[in-house]
Backbone atoms as SQL, in Angstrom:
CREATE TABLE atoms (id INTEGER PRIMARY KEY, chain TEXT, resi INTEGER, resn TEXT, atom TEXT, x REAL, y REAL, z REAL);
INSERT INTO atoms VALUES
  (1, 'A', 1, 'UNK', 'N', -11.629, -8.904, -7.214),
  (2, 'A', 1, 'UNK', 'CA', -10.327, -8.573, -7.775),
  (3, 'A', 1, 'UNK', 'C', -9.460, -8.018, -6.653),
  (4, 'A', 2, 'UNK', 'N', -8.273, -8.568, -6.510),
  (5, 'A', 2, 'UNK', 'CA', -7.363, -8.126, -5.462),
  (6, 'A', 2, 'UNK', 'C', -6.769, -6.768, -5.763),
  (7, 'A', 3, 'UNK', 'N', -6.345, -6.093, -4.713),
  (8, 'A', 3, 'UNK', 'CA', -5.773, -4.756, -4.874),
  (9, 'A', 3, 'UNK', 'C', -4.486, -4.797, -5.693),
  (10, 'A', 4, 'UNK', 'N', -3.700, -5.878, -5.540),
  (11, 'A', 4, 'UNK', 'CA', -2.455, -5.989, -6.300),
  (12, 'A', 4, 'UNK', 'C', -2.739, -6.094, -7.794),
  (13, 'A', 5, 'UNK', 'N', -3.775, -6.874, -8.142),
  (14, 'A', 5, 'UNK', 'CA', -4.138, -7.036, -9.551),
  (15, 'A', 5, 'UNK', 'C', -4.609, -5.710, -10.117),
  (16, 'A', 6, 'UNK', 'N', -5.456, -4.995, -9.359),
  (17, 'A', 6, 'UNK', 'CA', -5.972, -3.715, -9.840),
  (18, 'A', 6, 'UNK', 'C', -4.852, -2.687, -9.989),
  (19, 'A', 7, 'UNK', 'N', -3.930, -2.656, -9.028),
  (20, 'A', 7, 'UNK', 'CA', -2.800, -1.738, -9.117),
  (21, 'A', 7, 'UNK', 'C', -1.961, -2.054, -10.342),
  (22, 'A', 8, 'UNK', 'N', -1.748, -3.343, -10.609),
  (23, 'A', 8, 'UNK', 'CA', -0.984, -3.740, -11.788),
  (24, 'A', 8, 'UNK', 'C', -1.693, -3.286, -13.064),
  (25, 'A', 9, 'UNK', 'N', -3.020, -3.426, -13.099),
  (26, 'A', 9, 'UNK', 'CA', -3.776, -2.974, -14.270),
  (27, 'A', 9, 'UNK', 'C', -3.626, -1.467, -14.465),
  (28, 'A', 10, 'UNK', 'N', -3.719, -0.710, -13.372),
  (29, 'A', 10, 'UNK', 'CA', -3.566, 0.744, -13.470),
  (30, 'A', 10, 'UNK', 'C', -2.172, 1.131, -13.946),
  (31, 'A', 11, 'UNK', 'N', -1.163, 0.458, -13.407),
  (32, 'A', 11, 'UNK', 'CA', 0.207, 0.731, -13.850),
  (33, 'A', 11, 'UNK', 'C', 0.356, 0.437, -15.336),
  (34, 'A', 12, 'UNK', 'N', -0.222, -0.666, -15.779),
  (35, 'A', 12, 'UNK', 'CA', -0.148, -1.053, -17.182),
  (36, 'A', 12, 'UNK', 'C', -0.830, -0.012, -18.061),
  (37, 'A', 13, 'UNK', 'N', -2.027, 0.418, -17.654),
  (38, 'A', 13, 'UNK', 'CA', -2.759, 1.418, -18.436),
  (39, 'A', 13, 'UNK', 'C', -1.993, 2.729, -18.524),
  (40, 'A', 14, 'UNK', 'N', -1.476, 3.201, -17.391),
  (41, 'A', 14, 'UNK', 'CA', -0.798, 4.493, -17.356),
  (42, 'A', 14, 'UNK', 'C', 0.531, 4.471, -18.093),
  (43, 'A', 15, 'UNK', 'N', 1.231, 3.379, -18.016),
  (44, 'A', 15, 'UNK', 'CA', 2.560, 3.320, -18.613),
  (45, 'A', 15, 'UNK', 'C', 2.517, 2.925, -20.081),
  (46, 'A', 16, 'UNK', 'N', 1.355, 2.591, -20.594),
  (47, 'A', 16, 'UNK', 'CA', 1.266, 2.175, -21.983),
  (48, 'A', 16, 'UNK', 'C', 2.007, 0.870, -22.227),
  (49, 'A', 17, 'UNK', 'N', 1.890, -0.032, -21.304),
  (50, 'A', 17, 'UNK', 'CA', 2.600, -1.297, -21.387),
  (51, 'A', 17, 'UNK', 'C', 2.032, -2.160, -22.498),
  (52, 'A', 18, 'UNK', 'N', 2.924, -2.842, -23.189),
  (53, 'A', 18, 'UNK', 'CA', 2.506, -3.833, -24.172),
  (54, 'A', 18, 'UNK', 'C', 2.906, -5.204, -23.655),
  (55, 'A', 19, 'UNK', 'N', 2.374, -6.229, -24.290),
  (56, 'A', 19, 'UNK', 'CA', 2.652, -7.580, -23.817),
  (57, 'A', 19, 'UNK', 'C', 3.513, -8.342, -24.813),
  (58, 'A', 20, 'UNK', 'N', 4.190, -9.344, -24.284),
  (59, 'A', 20, 'UNK', 'CA', 4.985, -10.256, -25.097),
  (60, 'A', 20, 'UNK', 'C', 4.780, -11.650, -24.501),
  (61, 'A', 21, 'UNK', 'N', 4.570, -12.631, -25.360),
  (62, 'A', 21, 'UNK', 'CA', 4.335, -13.987, -24.862),
  (63, 'A', 21, 'UNK', 'C', 5.653, -14.650, -24.482),
  (64, 'A', 22, 'UNK', 'N', 5.549, -15.674, -23.654),
  (65, 'A', 22, 'UNK', 'CA', 6.742, -16.444, -23.269),
  (66, 'A', 22, 'UNK', 'C', 7.434, -16.992, -24.518),
  (67, 'A', 23, 'UNK', 'N', 6.643, -17.471, -25.452),
  (68, 'A', 23, 'UNK', 'CA', 7.200, -18.054, -26.677),
  (69, 'A', 23, 'UNK', 'C', 7.995, -17.013, -27.460),
  (70, 'A', 24, 'UNK', 'N', 7.391, -15.831, -27.644),
  (71, 'A', 24, 'UNK', 'CA', 8.090, -14.769, -28.377),
  (72, 'A', 24, 'UNK', 'C', 9.347, -14.333, -27.634),
  (73, 'A', 25, 'UNK', 'N', 9.259, -14.215, -26.319),
  (74, 'A', 25, 'UNK', 'CA', 10.423, -13.845, -25.523),
  (75, 'A', 25, 'UNK', 'C', 11.527, -14.881, -25.676),
  (76, 'A', 26, 'UNK', 'N', 11.166, -16.146, -25.673),
  (77, 'A', 26, 'UNK', 'CA', 12.136, -17.226, -25.823),
  (78, 'A', 26, 'UNK', 'C', 12.807, -17.182, -27.196),
  (79, 'A', 27, 'UNK', 'N', 12.027, -16.922, -28.225),
  (80, 'A', 27, 'UNK', 'CA', 12.552, -16.953, -29.589),
  (81, 'A', 27, 'UNK', 'C', 13.240, -15.649, -29.995),
  (82, 'A', 28, 'UNK', 'N', 12.841, -14.531, -29.415),
  (83, 'A', 28, 'UNK', 'CA', 13.356, -13.226, -29.844),
  (84, 'A', 28, 'UNK', 'C', 13.828, -12.389, -28.656),
  (85, 'A', 29, 'UNK', 'N', 14.560, -13.002, -27.761),
  (86, 'A', 29, 'UNK', 'CA', 14.980, -12.325, -26.534),
  (87, 'A', 29, 'UNK', 'C', 15.700, -11.012, -26.817),
  (88, 'A', 30, 'UNK', 'N', 16.678, -11.047, -27.699),
  (89, 'A', 30, 'UNK', 'CA', 17.469, -9.848, -27.988),
  (90, 'A', 30, 'UNK', 'C', 16.599, -8.727, -28.540),
  (91, 'A', 31, 'UNK', 'N', 15.682, -9.059, -29.459),
  (92, 'A', 31, 'UNK', 'CA', 14.806, -8.047, -30.053),
  (93, 'A', 31, 'UNK', 'C', 13.874, -7.443, -28.998),
  (94, 'A', 32, 'UNK', 'N', 13.391, -8.281, -28.095),
  (95, 'A', 32, 'UNK', 'CA', 12.501, -7.798, -27.034),
  (96, 'A', 32, 'UNK', 'C', 13.260, -6.844, -26.109),
  (97, 'A', 33, 'UNK', 'N', 14.459, -7.231, -25.707),
  (98, 'A', 33, 'UNK', 'CA', 15.276, -6.380, -24.831),
  (99, 'A', 33, 'UNK', 'C', 15.626, -5.072, -25.535),
  (100, 'A', 34, 'UNK', 'N', 15.982, -5.144, -26.813),
  (101, 'A', 34, 'UNK', 'CA', 16.274, -3.927, -27.580),
  (102, 'A', 34, 'UNK', 'C', 15.064, -2.996, -27.610),
  (103, 'A', 35, 'UNK', 'N', 13.877, -3.575, -27.764),
  (104, 'A', 35, 'UNK', 'CA', 12.655, -2.775, -27.803),
  (105, 'A', 35, 'UNK', 'C', 12.435, -2.056, -26.468),
  (106, 'A', 36, 'UNK', 'N', 12.670, -2.757, -25.378),
  (107, 'A', 36, 'UNK', 'CA', 12.521, -2.146, -24.052),
  (108, 'A', 36, 'UNK', 'C', 13.512, -0.999, -23.896),
  (109, 'A', 37, 'UNK', 'N', 14.757, -1.228, -24.298),
  (110, 'A', 37, 'UNK', 'CA', 15.789, -0.191, -24.161),
  (111, 'A', 37, 'UNK', 'C', 15.498, 1.001, -25.063),
  (112, 'A', 38, 'UNK', 'N', 15.093, 0.738, -26.298),
  (113, 'A', 38, 'UNK', 'CA', 14.865, 1.799, -27.273),
  (114, 'A', 38, 'UNK', 'C', 13.646, 2.648, -26.908),
  (115, 'A', 39, 'UNK', 'N', 12.530, 1.985, -26.596),
  (116, 'A', 39, 'UNK', 'CA', 11.284, 2.700, -26.314),
  (117, 'A', 39, 'UNK', 'C', 11.203, 3.188, -24.873),
  (118, 'A', 40, 'UNK', 'N', 11.981, 2.569, -24.000),
  (119, 'A', 40, 'UNK', 'CA', 11.926, 2.932, -22.588),
  (120, 'A', 40, 'UNK', 'C', 10.618, 2.544, -21.927),
  (121, 'A', 41, 'UNK', 'N', 9.906, 1.613, -22.546),
  (122, 'A', 41, 'UNK', 'CA', 8.608, 1.212, -22.004),
  (123, 'A', 41, 'UNK', 'C', 8.705, -0.133, -21.297),
  (124, 'A', 42, 'UNK', 'N', 7.639, -0.477, -20.625),
  (125, 'A', 42, 'UNK', 'CA', 7.569, -1.740, -19.905),
  (126, 'A', 42, 'UNK', 'C', 6.828, -2.759, -20.749),
  (127, 'A', 43, 'UNK', 'N', 7.351, -3.969, -20.779),
  (128, 'A', 43, 'UNK', 'CA', 6.680, -5.077, -21.458),
  (129, 'A', 43, 'UNK', 'C', 6.205, -6.066, -20.408),
  (130, 'A', 44, 'UNK', 'N', 4.965, -6.500, -20.544),
  (131, 'A', 44, 'UNK', 'CA', 4.429, -7.518, -19.653),
  (132, 'A', 44, 'UNK', 'C', 4.557, -8.862, -20.343),
  (133, 'A', 45, 'UNK', 'N', 5.209, -9.799, -19.666),
  (134, 'A', 45, 'UNK', 'CA', 5.380, -11.151, -20.201),
  (135, 'A', 45, 'UNK', 'C', 4.157, -11.962, -19.792),
  (136, 'A', 46, 'UNK', 'N', 3.554, -12.649, -20.781),
  (137, 'A', 46, 'UNK', 'CA', 2.373, -13.459, -20.496),
  (138, 'A', 46, 'UNK', 'C', 2.647, -14.927, -20.773),
  (139, 'A', 47, 'UNK', 'N', 1.984, -15.770, -20.013),
  (140, 'A', 47, 'UNK', 'CA', 2.030, -17.212, -20.229),
  (141, 'A', 47, 'UNK', 'C', 0.594, -17.658, -20.450),
  (142, 'A', 48, 'UNK', 'N', 0.280, -17.996, -21.682),
  (143, 'A', 48, 'UNK', 'CA', -1.086, -18.356, -22.083),
  (144, 'A', 48, 'UNK', 'C', -2.072, -17.233, -21.755),
  (145, 'A', 49, 'UNK', 'N', -1.638, -16.008, -22.002),
  (146, 'A', 49, 'UNK', 'CA', -2.493, -14.845, -21.810),
  (147, 'A', 49, 'UNK', 'C', -2.535, -14.290, -20.396),
  (148, 'A', 50, 'UNK', 'N', -1.874, -14.955, -19.461),
  (149, 'A', 50, 'UNK', 'CA', -1.869, -14.506, -18.065),
  (150, 'A', 50, 'UNK', 'C', -0.562, -13.776, -17.780),
  (151, 'A', 51, 'UNK', 'N', -0.618, -12.511, -17.328),
  (152, 'A', 51, 'UNK', 'CA', 0.610, -11.777, -17.013),
  (153, 'A', 51, 'UNK', 'C', 1.388, -12.469, -15.891),
  (154, 'A', 52, 'UNK', 'N', 2.695, -12.663, -16.127),
  (155, 'A', 52, 'UNK', 'CA', 3.521, -13.339, -15.118),
  (156, 'A', 52, 'UNK', 'C', 4.755, -12.535, -14.725),
  (157, 'A', 53, 'UNK', 'N', 5.158, -11.584, -15.563),
  (158, 'A', 53, 'UNK', 'CA', 6.369, -10.820, -15.259),
  (159, 'A', 53, 'UNK', 'C', 6.366, -9.531, -16.070),
  (160, 'A', 54, 'UNK', 'N', 7.271, -8.645, -15.699),
  (161, 'A', 54, 'UNK', 'CA', 7.466, -7.403, -16.442),
  (162, 'A', 54, 'UNK', 'C', 8.937, -7.230, -16.760),
  (163, 'A', 55, 'UNK', 'N', 9.178, -6.668, -17.914),
  (164, 'A', 55, 'UNK', 'CA', 10.536, -6.290, -18.300),
  (165, 'A', 55, 'UNK', 'C', 10.493, -4.783, -18.518),
  (166, 'A', 56, 'UNK', 'N', 11.358, -4.068, -17.812),
  (167, 'A', 56, 'UNK', 'CA', 11.370, -2.615, -17.953),
  (168, 'A', 56, 'UNK', 'C', 12.798, -2.116, -17.838),
  (169, 'A', 57, 'UNK', 'N', 13.062, -0.923, -18.378),
  (170, 'A', 57, 'UNK', 'CA', 14.405, -0.365, -18.271),
  (171, 'A', 57, 'UNK', 'C', 14.756, -0.129, -16.809),
  (172, 'A', 58, 'UNK', 'N', 16.018, -0.237, -16.495),
  (173, 'A', 58, 'UNK', 'CA', 16.473, 0.038, -15.137),
  (174, 'A', 58, 'UNK', 'C', 16.271, 1.522, -14.879),
  (175, 'A', 59, 'UNK', 'N', 15.662, 1.830, -13.756),
  (176, 'A', 59, 'UNK', 'CA', 15.367, 3.212, -13.412),
  (177, 'A', 59, 'UNK', 'C', 16.072, 3.569, -12.120),
  (178, 'A', 60, 'UNK', 'N', 16.482, 4.799, -12.030),
  (179, 'A', 60, 'UNK', 'CA', 17.097, 5.282, -10.805),
  (180, 'A', 60, 'UNK', 'C', 16.033, 5.690, -9.791),
  (181, 'A', 61, 'UNK', 'N', 14.792, 5.745, -10.241),
  (182, 'A', 61, 'UNK', 'CA', 13.721, 6.190, -9.362),
  (183, 'A', 61, 'UNK', 'C', 13.218, 5.034, -8.511),
  (184, 'A', 62, 'UNK', 'N', 12.856, 5.359, -7.291),
  (185, 'A', 62, 'UNK', 'CA', 12.295, 4.364, -6.378),
  (186, 'A', 62, 'UNK', 'C', 10.854, 4.071, -6.775),
  (187, 'A', 63, 'UNK', 'N', 10.303, 3.029, -6.216),
  (188, 'A', 63, 'UNK', 'CA', 8.941, 2.612, -6.530),
  (189, 'A', 63, 'UNK', 'C', 7.906, 3.699, -6.312),
  (190, 'A', 64, 'UNK', 'N', 8.001, 4.434, -5.193),
  (191, 'A', 64, 'UNK', 'CA', 7.030, 5.492, -4.922),
  (192, 'A', 64, 'UNK', 'C', 7.161, 6.634, -5.919),
  (193, 'A', 65, 'UNK', 'N', 8.392, 6.942, -6.327),
  (194, 'A', 65, 'UNK', 'CA', 8.591, 7.990, -7.331),
  (195, 'A', 65, 'UNK', 'C', 7.963, 7.580, -8.656),
  (196, 'A', 66, 'UNK', 'N', 8.073, 6.303, -8.981),
  (197, 'A', 66, 'UNK', 'CA', 7.482, 5.798, -10.230),
  (198, 'A', 66, 'UNK', 'C', 5.961, 5.908, -10.175),
  (199, 'A', 67, 'UNK', 'N', 5.357, 5.555, -9.044),
  (200, 'A', 67, 'UNK', 'CA', 3.908, 5.679, -8.898),
  (201, 'A', 67, 'UNK', 'C', 3.470, 7.134, -8.997),
  (202, 'A', 68, 'UNK', 'N', 4.263, 8.042, -8.427),
  (203, 'A', 68, 'UNK', 'CA', 3.934, 9.463, -8.514),
  (204, 'A', 68, 'UNK', 'C', 4.031, 9.942, -9.962),
  (205, 'A', 69, 'UNK', 'N', 5.061, 9.502, -10.664),
  (206, 'A', 69, 'UNK', 'CA', 5.247, 9.885, -12.064),
  (207, 'A', 69, 'UNK', 'C', 4.075, 9.415, -12.926),
  (208, 'A', 70, 'UNK', 'N', 3.523, 8.250, -12.605),
  (209, 'A', 70, 'UNK', 'CA', 2.400, 7.707, -13.362),
  (210, 'A', 70, 'UNK', 'C', 1.060, 8.306, -12.937),
  (211, 'A', 71, 'UNK', 'N', 1.087, 9.169, -11.922),
  (212, 'A', 71, 'UNK', 'CA', -0.138, 9.811, -11.478),
  (213, 'A', 71, 'UNK', 'C', -0.981, 8.966, -10.545),
  (214, 'A', 72, 'UNK', 'N', -0.414, 7.909, -10.002),
  (215, 'A', 72, 'UNK', 'CA', -1.160, 7.026, -9.114),
  (216, 'A', 72, 'UNK', 'C', -0.946, 7.351, -7.645),
  (217, 'A', 73, 'UNK', 'N', -0.056, 8.298, -7.364),
  (218, 'A', 73, 'UNK', 'CA', 0.267, 8.638, -5.987),
  (219, 'A', 73, 'UNK', 'C', 0.623, 10.113, -5.934),
  (220, 'A', 74, 'UNK', 'N', 0.169, 10.781, -4.907),
  (221, 'A', 74, 'UNK', 'CA', 0.546, 12.178, -4.689),
  (222, 'A', 74, 'UNK', 'C', 1.191, 12.268, -3.320),
  (223, 'A', 75, 'UNK', 'N', 2.372, 12.850, -3.279),
  (224, 'A', 75, 'UNK', 'CA', 3.054, 12.970, -1.996),
  (225, 'A', 75, 'UNK', 'C', 2.362, 14.020, -1.145),
  (226, 'A', 76, 'UNK', 'N', 2.407, 13.778, 0.160),
  (227, 'A', 76, 'UNK', 'CA', 1.773, 14.703, 1.094),
  (228, 'A', 76, 'UNK', 'C', 2.534, 16.012, 1.155),
  (229, 'A', 77, 'UNK', 'N', 1.792, 17.024, 1.536),
  (230, 'A', 77, 'UNK', 'CA', 2.406, 18.321, 1.779),
  (231, 'A', 77, 'UNK', 'C', 2.815, 18.410, 3.228),
  (232, 'A', 78, 'UNK', 'N', 2.585, 19.555, 3.805),
  (233, 'A', 78, 'UNK', 'CA', 2.916, 19.743, 5.218),
  (234, 'A', 78, 'UNK', 'C', 1.965, 18.892, 6.062),
  (235, 'A', 79, 'UNK', 'N', 2.464, 18.306, 7.144),
  (236, 'A', 79, 'UNK', 'CA', 1.603, 17.442, 7.952),
  (237, 'A', 79, 'UNK', 'C', 0.477, 18.180, 8.674),
  (238, 'A', 80, 'UNK', 'N', 0.699, 19.417, 9.075),
  (239, 'A', 80, 'UNK', 'CA', -0.326, 20.187, 9.773),
  (240, 'A', 80, 'UNK', 'C', -0.383, 21.588, 9.186),
  (241, 'A', 81, 'UNK', 'N', -1.559, 22.169, 9.274),
  (242, 'A', 81, 'UNK', 'CA', -1.713, 23.545, 8.819),
  (243, 'A', 81, 'UNK', 'C', -0.972, 24.481, 9.769),
  (244, 'A', 82, 'UNK', 'N', -0.579, 25.622, 9.240),
  (245, 'A', 82, 'UNK', 'CA', 0.064, 26.637, 10.076),
  (246, 'A', 82, 'UNK', 'C', -0.910, 27.064, 11.168),
  (247, 'A', 83, 'UNK', 'N', -0.400, 27.252, 12.350),
  (248, 'A', 83, 'UNK', 'CA', -1.234, 27.720, 13.444),
  (249, 'A', 83, 'UNK', 'C', -2.076, 26.640, 14.100),
  (250, 'A', 84, 'UNK', 'N', -1.928, 25.406, 13.677),
  (251, 'A', 84, 'UNK', 'CA', -2.696, 24.310, 14.274),
  (252, 'A', 84, 'UNK', 'C', -2.220, 24.056, 15.687),
  (253, 'A', 85, 'UNK', 'N', -3.159, 23.918, 16.591),
  (254, 'A', 85, 'UNK', 'CA', -2.814, 23.633, 17.986),
  (255, 'A', 85, 'UNK', 'C', -3.628, 22.427, 18.446),
  (256, 'A', 86, 'UNK', 'N', -3.025, 21.562, 19.246),
  (257, 'A', 86, 'UNK', 'CA', -3.781, 20.408, 19.740),
  (258, 'A', 86, 'UNK', 'C', -4.900, 20.850, 20.685),
  (259, 'A', 87, 'UNK', 'N', -5.943, 20.071, 20.720),
  (260, 'A', 87, 'UNK', 'CA', -7.084, 20.374, 21.585),
  (261, 'A', 87, 'UNK', 'C', -6.686, 20.220, 23.052),
  (262, 'A', 88, 'UNK', 'N', -7.151, 21.141, 23.864),
  (263, 'A', 88, 'UNK', 'CA', -6.868, 21.100, 25.296),
  (264, 'A', 88, 'UNK', 'C', -8.038, 20.440, 26.023),
  (265, 'A', 89, 'UNK', 'N', -7.732, 19.571, 26.956),
  (266, 'A', 89, 'UNK', 'CA', -8.749, 18.894, 27.752),
  (267, 'A', 89, 'UNK', 'C', -8.644, 19.348, 29.206),
  (268, 'A', 90, 'UNK', 'N', -9.719, 19.091, 29.973),
  (269, 'A', 90, 'UNK', 'CA', -9.740, 19.484, 31.380),
  (270, 'A', 90, 'UNK', 'C', -8.928, 18.523, 32.238),
  (271, 'A', 91, 'UNK', 'N', -8.527, 17.403, 31.669),
  (272, 'A', 91, 'UNK', 'CA', -7.802, 16.383, 32.425),
  (273, 'A', 91, 'UNK', 'C', -6.633, 15.879, 31.588),
  (274, 'A', 92, 'UNK', 'N', -5.676, 15.289, 32.258),
  (275, 'A', 92, 'UNK', 'CA', -4.504, 14.767, 31.549),
  (276, 'A', 92, 'UNK', 'C', -4.775, 13.339, 31.079),
  (277, 'A', 93, 'UNK', 'N', -3.946, 12.866, 30.197),
  (278, 'A', 93, 'UNK', 'CA', -4.057, 11.492, 29.719),
  (279, 'A', 93, 'UNK', 'C', -3.915, 10.517, 30.882),
  (280, 'A', 94, 'UNK', 'N', -2.998, 10.816, 31.781),
  (281, 'A', 94, 'UNK', 'CA', -2.787, 9.947, 32.942),
  (282, 'A', 94, 'UNK', 'C', -4.050, 9.862, 33.797),
  (283, 'A', 95, 'UNK', 'N', -4.709, 11.007, 34.004),
  (284, 'A', 95, 'UNK', 'CA', -5.941, 11.011, 34.790),
  (285, 'A', 95, 'UNK', 'C', -7.037, 10.198, 34.109),
  (286, 'A', 96, 'UNK', 'N', -7.145, 10.345, 32.804),
  (287, 'A', 96, 'UNK', 'CA', -8.155, 9.607, 32.054),
  (288, 'A', 96, 'UNK', 'C', -7.902, 8.104, 32.138),
  (289, 'A', 97, 'UNK', 'N', -6.632, 7.683, 31.944),
  (290, 'A', 97, 'UNK', 'CA', -6.295, 6.263, 32.030),
  (291, 'A', 97, 'UNK', 'C', -6.581, 5.710, 33.421),
  (292, 'A', 98, 'UNK', 'N', -6.227, 6.471, 34.436),
  (293, 'A', 98, 'UNK', 'CA', -6.474, 6.025, 35.811),
  (294, 'A', 98, 'UNK', 'C', -7.971, 5.841, 36.050),
  (295, 'A', 99, 'UNK', 'N', -8.765, 6.770, 35.545),
  (296, 'A', 99, 'UNK', 'CA', -10.212, 6.676, 35.686),
  (297, 'A', 99, 'UNK', 'C', -10.751, 5.447, 34.952),
  (298, 'A', 100, 'UNK', 'N', -10.291, 5.229, 33.707),
  (299, 'A', 100, 'UNK', 'CA', -10.729, 4.069, 32.927),
  (300, 'A', 100, 'UNK', 'C', -10.345, 2.767, 33.612),
  (301, 'A', 101, 'UNK', 'N', -9.125, 2.692, 34.068),
  (302, 'A', 101, 'UNK', 'CA', -8.656, 1.474, 34.736),
  (303, 'A', 101, 'UNK', 'C', -9.432, 1.240, 36.027),
  (304, 'A', 102, 'UNK', 'N', -9.756, 2.324, 36.715),
  (305, 'A', 102, 'UNK', 'CA', -10.548, 2.200, 37.939),
  (306, 'A', 102, 'UNK', 'C', -11.914, 1.608, 37.661),
  (307, 'A', 103, 'UNK', 'N', -12.562, 2.051, 36.565),
  (308, 'A', 103, 'UNK', 'CA', -13.869, 1.507, 36.198),
  (309, 'A', 103, 'UNK', 'C', -13.760, 0.032, 35.839),
  (310, 'A', 104, 'UNK', 'N', -12.707, -0.344, 35.109),
  (311, 'A', 104, 'UNK', 'CA', -12.509, -1.754, 34.755),
  (312, 'A', 104, 'UNK', 'C', -12.310, -2.593, 36.011),
  (313, 'A', 105, 'UNK', 'N', -11.533, -2.089, 36.953),
  (314, 'A', 105, 'UNK', 'CA', -11.298, -2.825, 38.203),
  (315, 'A', 105, 'UNK', 'C', -12.603, -2.992, 38.975),
  (316, 'A', 106, 'UNK', 'N', -13.397, -1.930, 39.031),
  (317, 'A', 106, 'UNK', 'CA', -14.673, -1.989, 39.732),
  (318, 'A', 106, 'UNK', 'C', -15.591, -3.028, 39.090),
  (319, 'A', 107, 'UNK', 'N', -15.636, -3.051, 37.754),
  (320, 'A', 107, 'UNK', 'CA', -16.463, -4.038, 37.056),
  (321, 'A', 107, 'UNK', 'C', -16.003, -5.458, 37.376),
  (322, 'A', 108, 'UNK', 'N', -14.689, -5.690, 37.407),
  (323, 'A', 108, 'UNK', 'CA', -14.164, -7.029, 37.730),
  (324, 'A', 108, 'UNK', 'C', -14.530, -7.432, 39.150),
  (325, 'A', 109, 'UNK', 'N', -14.439, -6.498, 40.085),
  (326, 'A', 109, 'UNK', 'CA', -14.795, -6.792, 41.477),
  (327, 'A', 109, 'UNK', 'C', -16.270, -7.154, 41.567),
  (328, 'A', 110, 'UNK', 'N', -17.117, -6.391, 40.873),
  (329, 'A', 110, 'UNK', 'CA', -18.560, -6.660, 40.906),
  (330, 'A', 110, 'UNK', 'C', -18.870, -8.036, 40.319),
  (331, 'A', 111, 'UNK', 'N', -18.216, -8.405, 39.221),
  (332, 'A', 111, 'UNK', 'CA', -18.417, -9.722, 38.611),
  (333, 'A', 111, 'UNK', 'C', -17.960, -10.807, 39.568),
  (334, 'A', 112, 'UNK', 'N', -16.814, -10.624, 40.199),
  (335, 'A', 112, 'UNK', 'CA', -16.304, -11.620, 41.151),
  (336, 'A', 112, 'UNK', 'C', -17.246, -11.777, 42.340),
  (337, 'A', 113, 'UNK', 'N', -17.773, -10.667, 42.857),
  (338, 'A', 113, 'UNK', 'CA', -18.717, -10.736, 43.973),
  (339, 'A', 113, 'UNK', 'C', -19.996, -11.461, 43.566),
  (340, 'A', 114, 'UNK', 'N', -20.497, -11.160, 42.364),
  (341, 'A', 114, 'UNK', 'CA', -21.712, -11.806, 41.872),
  (342, 'A', 114, 'UNK', 'C', -21.481, -13.299, 41.696),
  (343, 'A', 115, 'UNK', 'N', -20.323, -13.672, 41.105),
  (344, 'A', 115, 'UNK', 'CA', -19.992, -15.086, 40.912),
  (345, 'A', 115, 'UNK', 'C', -19.857, -15.805, 42.251),
  (346, 'A', 116, 'UNK', 'N', -19.265, -15.129, 43.230),
  (347, 'A', 116, 'UNK', 'CA', -19.075, -15.742, 44.549),
  (348, 'A', 116, 'UNK', 'C', -20.415, -15.962, 45.245),
  (349, 'A', 117, 'UNK', 'N', -21.347, -15.028, 45.069),
  (350, 'A', 117, 'UNK', 'CA', -22.650, -15.182, 45.724),
  (351, 'A', 117, 'UNK', 'C', -23.511, -16.227, 45.018),
  (352, 'A', 118, 'UNK', 'N', -23.301, -16.427, 43.706),
  (353, 'A', 118, 'UNK', 'CA', -24.036, -17.451, 42.952),
  (354, 'A', 118, 'UNK', 'C', -23.527, -18.849, 43.280),
  (355, 'A', 119, 'UNK', 'N', -22.256, -18.968, 43.595),
  (356, 'A', 119, 'UNK', 'CA', -21.622, -20.274, 43.782),
  (357, 'A', 119, 'UNK', 'C', -21.716, -20.793, 45.128);
């Protein structure tokens, strides 16, 4: 099961979504829209039992706010705890990179020398 399908199922469960068939939507469009407006709920449109679309009231809330409201998302708090300090190292990032690159260069030279002596 894909993550999108599972997320849709969770949204449906949390929002108390009901379904309406394509046929019913075609025959009773006004009644379906009135129901969405009156109840403020989301309707899932199905085609032969397979969900294909949703009809929901227009919301001023963004997608992430809607997920938070449904309990599927919690916004982060502060990014770091008070008093948090980065770890100090005995060497700088530049020194570490230079050392790593030096080892890579040495390995390439050794491979080239070995290949040259084999050939």
